[in-house]
C-alpha cells in the first residue's frame, strides 16, 4: 500500500470511527510523498465538499487538523 492509499484509508477510518481527536498520531504520513489532490478529494467526500487546499503535504495535515478543531472540537 503506498502512502496516498494509507492517508486515504486514514481519513475514511477517522470518519467511520469518529476518531478525529487521534488523527494527529498519523502526522508522519504527511511528511512523505503522496498525491495531495487525491487526498483533498477524499477529505471533501468524507467531511466537507467546500474544503480547498494548495500547499505541501505537511501543510495539508495542518489544514485538516485546523478544520477538525474548528468543526468537530
mmCIF file of C-alpha atoms in Angstrom:
data_model
loop_
_atom_site.group_PDB
_atom_site.id
_atom_site.type_symbol
_atom_site.label_atom_id
_atom_site.label_comp_id
_atom_site.label_asym_id
_atom_site.label_seq_id
_atom_site.Cartn_x
_atom_site.Cartn_y
_atom_site.Cartn_z
ATOM 1 C CA UNK A 1 0.000 0.000 0.000
ATOM 2 C CA UNK A 2 1.500 3.347 -0.996
ATOM 3 C CA UNK A 3 1.430 6.479 1.138
ATOM 4 C CA UNK A 4 -1.516 8.041 -0.724
ATOM 5 C CA UNK A 5 -3.607 4.942 -0.085
ATOM 6 C CA UNK A 6 -2.604 4.948 3.590
ATOM 7 C CA UNK A 7 -3.710 8.562 4.038
ATOM 8 C CA UNK A 8 -6.989 7.991 2.194
ATOM 9 C CA UNK A 9 -7.663 4.962 4.371
ATOM 10 C CA UNK A 10 -6.783 7.023 7.452
ATOM 11 C CA UNK A 11 -9.293 9.748 6.527
ATOM 12 C CA UNK A 12 -12.060 7.241 5.832
ATOM 13 C CA UNK A 13 -11.413 5.307 9.046
ATOM 14 C CA UNK A 14 -11.169 8.509 11.057
ATOM 15 C CA UNK A 15 -14.622 9.471 9.796
ATOM 16 C CA UNK A 16 -16.092 5.998 10.270
ATOM 17 C CA UNK A 17 -14.898 5.661 13.866
ATOM 18 C CA UNK A 18 -15.199 9.367 14.781
ATOM 19 C CA UNK A 19 -11.510 9.304 15.694
ATOM 20 C CA UNK A 20 -10.684 12.898 14.789
ATOM 21 C CA UNK A 21 -9.018 13.551 18.182
ATOM 22 C CA UNK A 22 -6.441 10.876 17.320
ATOM 23 C CA UNK A 23 -5.713 12.000 13.758
ATOM 24 C CA UNK A 24 -2.537 13.791 14.900
ATOM 25 C CA UNK A 25 -0.936 10.437 15.714
ATOM 26 C CA UNK A 26 -0.519 9.777 11.979
ATOM 27 C CA UNK A 27 1.031 13.124 11.018
ATOM 28 C CA UNK A 28 4.246 11.412 9.884
ATOM 29 C CA UNK A 29 2.367 10.063 6.842
ATOM 30 C CA UNK A 30 2.031 13.648 5.609
ATOM 31 C CA UNK A 31 5.803 14.148 5.640
ATOM 32 C CA UNK A 32 6.359 11.704 2.770
ATOM 33 C CA UNK A 33 5.386 11.903 -0.906
ATOM 34 C CA UNK A 34 1.708 11.401 -1.713
ATOM 35 C CA UNK A 35 -0.945 12.604 -4.152
ATOM 36 C CA UNK A 36 -2.178 15.747 -2.404
ATOM 37 C CA UNK A 37 -5.054 16.299 -4.844
ATOM 38 C CA UNK A 38 -6.394 12.787 -4.306
ATOM 39 C CA UNK A 39 -6.218 13.182 -0.528
ATOM 40 C CA UNK A 40 -8.005 16.552 -0.701
ATOM 41 C CA UNK A 41 -10.749 14.969 -2.837
ATOM 42 C CA UNK A 42 -11.167 12.225 -0.241
ATOM 43 C CA UNK A 43 -11.403 14.782 2.564
ATOM 44 C CA UNK A 44 -14.033 16.659 0.553
ATOM 45 C CA UNK A 45 -16.046 13.456 0.067
ATOM 46 C CA UNK A 46 -15.828 12.410 3.711
ATOM 47 C CA UNK A 47 -16.061 15.744 5.536
ATOM 48 C CA UNK A 48 -16.516 18.991 3.627
ATOM 49 C CA UNK A 49 -17.204 19.433 -0.080
ATOM 50 C CA UNK A 50 -16.154 23.085 0.177
ATOM 51 C CA UNK A 51 -12.686 22.328 1.600
ATOM 52 C CA UNK A 52 -9.984 23.842 -0.607
ATOM 53 C CA UNK A 53 -6.227 23.492 -0.284
ATOM 54 C CA UNK A 54 -2.998 24.365 -2.043
ATOM 55 C CA UNK A 55 0.379 23.722 -0.461
ATOM 56 C CA UNK A 56 2.691 20.997 0.783
ATOM 57 C CA UNK A 57 1.764 17.658 2.271
ATOM 58 C CA UNK A 58 2.567 18.762 5.794
ATOM 59 C CA UNK A 59 0.591 21.976 5.288
ATOM 60 C CA UNK A 60 -2.360 19.785 4.288
ATOM 61 C CA UNK A 61 -2.026 17.890 7.556
ATOM 62 C CA UNK A 62 -2.094 21.220 9.432
ATOM 63 C CA UNK A 63 -5.136 22.400 7.438
ATOM 64 C CA UNK A 64 -7.029 19.191 8.222
ATOM 65 C CA UNK A 65 -6.142 19.447 11.921
ATOM 66 C CA UNK A 66 -7.353 23.050 11.944
ATOM 67 C CA UNK A 67 -10.593 22.011 10.212
ATOM 68 C CA UNK A 68 -11.150 19.292 12.841
ATOM 69 C CA UNK A 69 -10.525 21.722 15.701
ATOM 70 C CA UNK A 70 -12.903 24.303 14.239
ATOM 71 C CA UNK A 71 -15.696 21.979 13.098
ATOM 72 C CA UNK A 72 -15.537 18.979 15.402
ATOM 73 C CA UNK A 73 -13.776 20.197 18.508
#
